[in-house]
Amino acid sequence: MKKLFPFIALMLFSLNYMNAQTEAPASDTSVEEQKQYPVMEFESVVVDYGVIEQDSDPYRYFEFTNTGDAPLIITNAKGSCGCTVPTWPKEAIAPGETGQIKVRYATNRLNKFTKSITLTTNEKNPTRKLTIKGEVKPKPSEEAIPSSGSGF
């Protein structure tokens, strides 16, 4: 029994020493954290049409740059209603490259508006919201325009 105890102690010490010699993982980050993603960086996520006249230019643009490490793919863009129609690049946007989302608002609708555009991308957080807002005023009527004559 006296000879067995030192033998067990030596075995435990050896196992512990061998375990300490195994190589540690290169990093503690998970595979998900190591994955490279694109990142859309916008000049602004809100476009203000301001106060515009009925039936005026319906188009506005959201400019962005892919500041990530992988190509950006926009798989869908959807307006919050039928009056807001987005158009997006269908091809991949390489890292460092720029692109734009073109939005058409139905400027025949009067009054103030705030609408959203939801993008679906291959970013780490795949959903992104953009906003358009403004106010559409009616066109001045023909009668409201003063005449250039003397009035007689």
Protein backbone atom coordinates (compact mmCIF):
# COMPACT_ATOMS: atom_id res chain seq x y z
CA MET A 1 0.00 0.00 0.00
CA LYS A 2 2.89 2.35 0.80
CA LYS A 3 4.25 1.79 -2.71
CA LEU A 4 0.85 2.33 -4.36
CA PHE A 5 0.29 5.88 -3.02
CA PRO A 6 3.48 7.41 -4.56
CA PHE A 7 2.70 5.66 -7.83
CA ILE A 8 -0.83 7.19 -7.97
CA ALA A 9 0.53 10.62 -7.04
CA LEU A 10 3.14 10.35 -9.81
CA MET A 11 0.46 9.36 -12.35
CA LEU A 12 -1.79 12.28 -11.38
CA PHE A 13 1.13 14.70 -11.61
CA SER A 14 2.07 13.30 -15.04
CA LEU A 15 -1.48 13.62 -16.36
CA ASN A 16 -1.70 17.17 -15.09
CA TYR A 17 1.66 18.05 -16.69
CA MET A 18 0.64 16.52 -20.02
CA ASN A 19 -2.64 18.42 -19.97
CA ALA A 20 -0.79 21.71 -19.46
CA GLN A 21 1.29 21.01 -22.57
CA THR A 22 -1.68 20.85 -24.96
CA GLU A 23 -2.02 23.88 -27.19
CA ALA A 24 -4.69 26.40 -26.23
CA PRO A 25 -7.18 27.48 -28.89
CA ALA A 26 -6.02 30.43 -30.98
CA SER A 27 -8.91 32.59 -29.86
CA ASP A 28 -11.89 32.44 -27.56
CA THR A 29 -14.28 33.83 -30.17
CA SER A 30 -16.98 31.63 -31.57
CA VAL A 31 -17.29 30.71 -35.22
CA GLU A 32 -20.19 33.21 -35.50
CA GLU A 33 -18.00 36.05 -34.23
CA GLN A 34 -15.23 35.15 -36.67
CA LYS A 35 -17.58 35.27 -39.66
CA GLN A 36 -17.14 38.35 -41.80
CA TYR A 37 -20.17 40.52 -42.52
CA PRO A 38 -21.02 43.48 -44.73
CA VAL A 39 -22.06 46.70 -42.99
CA MET A 40 -24.29 49.34 -44.60
CA GLU A 41 -23.27 52.81 -43.49
CA PHE A 42 -25.76 55.48 -44.59
CA GLU A 43 -25.18 59.19 -44.99
CA SER A 44 -28.63 59.48 -43.37
CA VAL A 45 -31.39 56.97 -42.58
CA VAL A 46 -34.03 59.73 -42.84
CA VAL A 47 -34.81 61.68 -46.00
CA ASP A 48 -36.97 64.77 -45.58
CA TYR A 49 -38.86 65.83 -48.71
CA GLY A 50 -39.68 69.09 -46.95
CA VAL A 51 -42.81 70.95 -48.02
CA ILE A 52 -43.46 70.11 -51.65
CA GLU A 53 -46.17 70.85 -54.19
CA GLN A 54 -48.65 68.17 -55.22
CA ASP A 55 -47.40 66.03 -58.13
CA SER A 56 -43.81 67.29 -57.78
CA ASP A 57 -40.66 65.13 -58.09
CA PRO A 58 -41.44 61.86 -56.28
CA TYR A 59 -37.87 60.48 -56.10
CA ARG A 60 -35.35 60.66 -53.28
CA TYR A 61 -32.15 58.66 -52.62
CA PHE A 62 -30.47 56.99 -49.66
CA GLU A 63 -26.71 56.81 -50.27
CA PHE A 64 -24.70 54.10 -48.47
CA THR A 65 -21.25 52.51 -48.34
CA ASN A 66 -20.41 48.90 -47.51
CA THR A 67 -17.88 49.38 -44.69
CA GLY A 68 -17.84 45.67 -43.79
CA ASP A 69 -15.55 42.79 -44.72
CA ALA A 70 -17.85 40.91 -47.12
CA PRO A 71 -19.99 41.72 -50.17
CA LEU A 72 -23.37 43.26 -49.30
CA ILE A 73 -26.48 41.70 -50.79
CA ILE A 74 -29.86 43.40 -50.45
CA THR A 75 -32.47 40.71 -50.93
CA ASN A 76 -35.57 42.87 -50.47
CA ALA A 77 -36.77 46.41 -49.87
CA LYS A 78 -40.39 47.07 -48.96
CA GLY A 79 -42.30 50.30 -48.38
CA SER A 80 -44.70 50.60 -45.46
CA CYS A 81 -47.56 51.21 -47.92
CA GLY A 82 -48.24 51.19 -51.64
CA CYS A 83 -47.44 54.91 -51.88
CA THR A 84 -43.76 54.26 -51.07
CA VAL A 85 -41.88 52.21 -53.65
CA PRO A 86 -38.15 51.48 -53.18
CA THR A 87 -35.69 50.35 -55.85
CA TRP A 88 -32.40 48.78 -54.74
CA PRO A 89 -29.23 47.38 -56.34
CA LYS A 90 -29.70 43.72 -57.25
CA GLU A 91 -25.95 43.02 -57.57
CA ALA A 92 -23.60 42.57 -54.61
CA ILE A 93 -21.89 45.70 -53.27
CA ALA A 94 -18.21 44.95 -52.57
CA PRO A 95 -16.52 46.18 -49.37
CA GLY A 96 -15.66 49.88 -49.75
CA GLU A 97 -18.13 50.38 -52.61
CA THR A 98 -21.17 52.66 -52.54
CA GLY A 99 -24.76 52.25 -53.64
CA GLN A 100 -28.15 53.86 -53.33
CA ILE A 101 -31.73 53.03 -52.51
CA LYS A 102 -34.11 54.99 -54.75
CA VAL A 103 -37.51 55.73 -53.19
CA ARG A 104 -40.62 56.96 -54.99
CA TYR A 105 -43.35 58.57 -52.91
CA ALA A 106 -46.80 59.22 -54.42
CA THR A 107 -46.73 63.03 -54.33
CA ASN A 108 -50.34 63.22 -55.50
CA ARG A 109 -51.35 62.54 -51.86
CA LEU A 110 -51.86 65.69 -49.80
CA ASN A 111 -50.80 66.38 -46.18
CA LYS A 112 -47.89 65.40 -43.97
CA PHE A 113 -46.40 61.92 -44.29
CA THR A 114 -43.88 59.67 -42.59
CA LYS A 115 -43.23 56.31 -44.24
CA SER A 116 -40.67 53.58 -43.72
CA ILE A 117 -38.69 51.30 -45.99
CA THR A 118 -37.59 47.94 -44.60
CA LEU A 119 -34.43 46.44 -46.10
CA THR A 120 -33.50 42.77 -45.86
CA THR A 121 -29.75 42.20 -46.25
CA ASN A 122 -26.99 39.73 -45.43
CA GLU A 123 -25.66 41.94 -42.60
CA LYS A 124 -25.25 40.46 -39.12
CA ASN A 125 -28.58 42.11 -38.21
CA PRO A 126 -30.43 41.41 -41.47
CA THR A 127 -33.26 43.96 -41.14
CA ARG A 128 -32.79 47.72 -41.44
CA LYS A 129 -35.32 50.60 -41.50
CA LEU A 130 -35.14 53.82 -43.49
CA THR A 131 -37.60 56.72 -43.22
CA ILE A 132 -38.99 59.33 -45.59
CA LYS A 133 -41.07 62.26 -44.41
CA GLY A 134 -42.45 65.54 -45.66
CA GLU A 135 -45.59 67.44 -46.48
CA VAL A 136 -47.46 67.68 -49.78
CA LYS A 137 -49.39 70.92 -50.34
CA PRO A 138 -51.98 71.39 -53.09
CA LYS A 139 -50.98 73.12 -56.30
CA PRO A 140 -52.00 76.75 -56.38
CA SER A 141 -55.20 77.13 -58.36
CA GLU A 142 -55.29 79.12 -61.61
CA GLU A 143 -57.55 81.72 -59.93
CA ALA A 144 -54.98 82.40 -57.19
CA ILE A 145 -52.41 83.63 -59.72
CA PRO A 146 -52.65 87.44 -60.04
CA SER A 147 -53.13 88.78 -63.54
CA SER A 148 -50.50 91.00 -65.09
CA GLY A 149 -53.05 93.35 -66.62
CA SER A 150 -54.46 96.52 -65.16
CA GLY A 151 -57.60 94.73 -64.05
CA PHE A 152 -60.04 96.70 -66.30
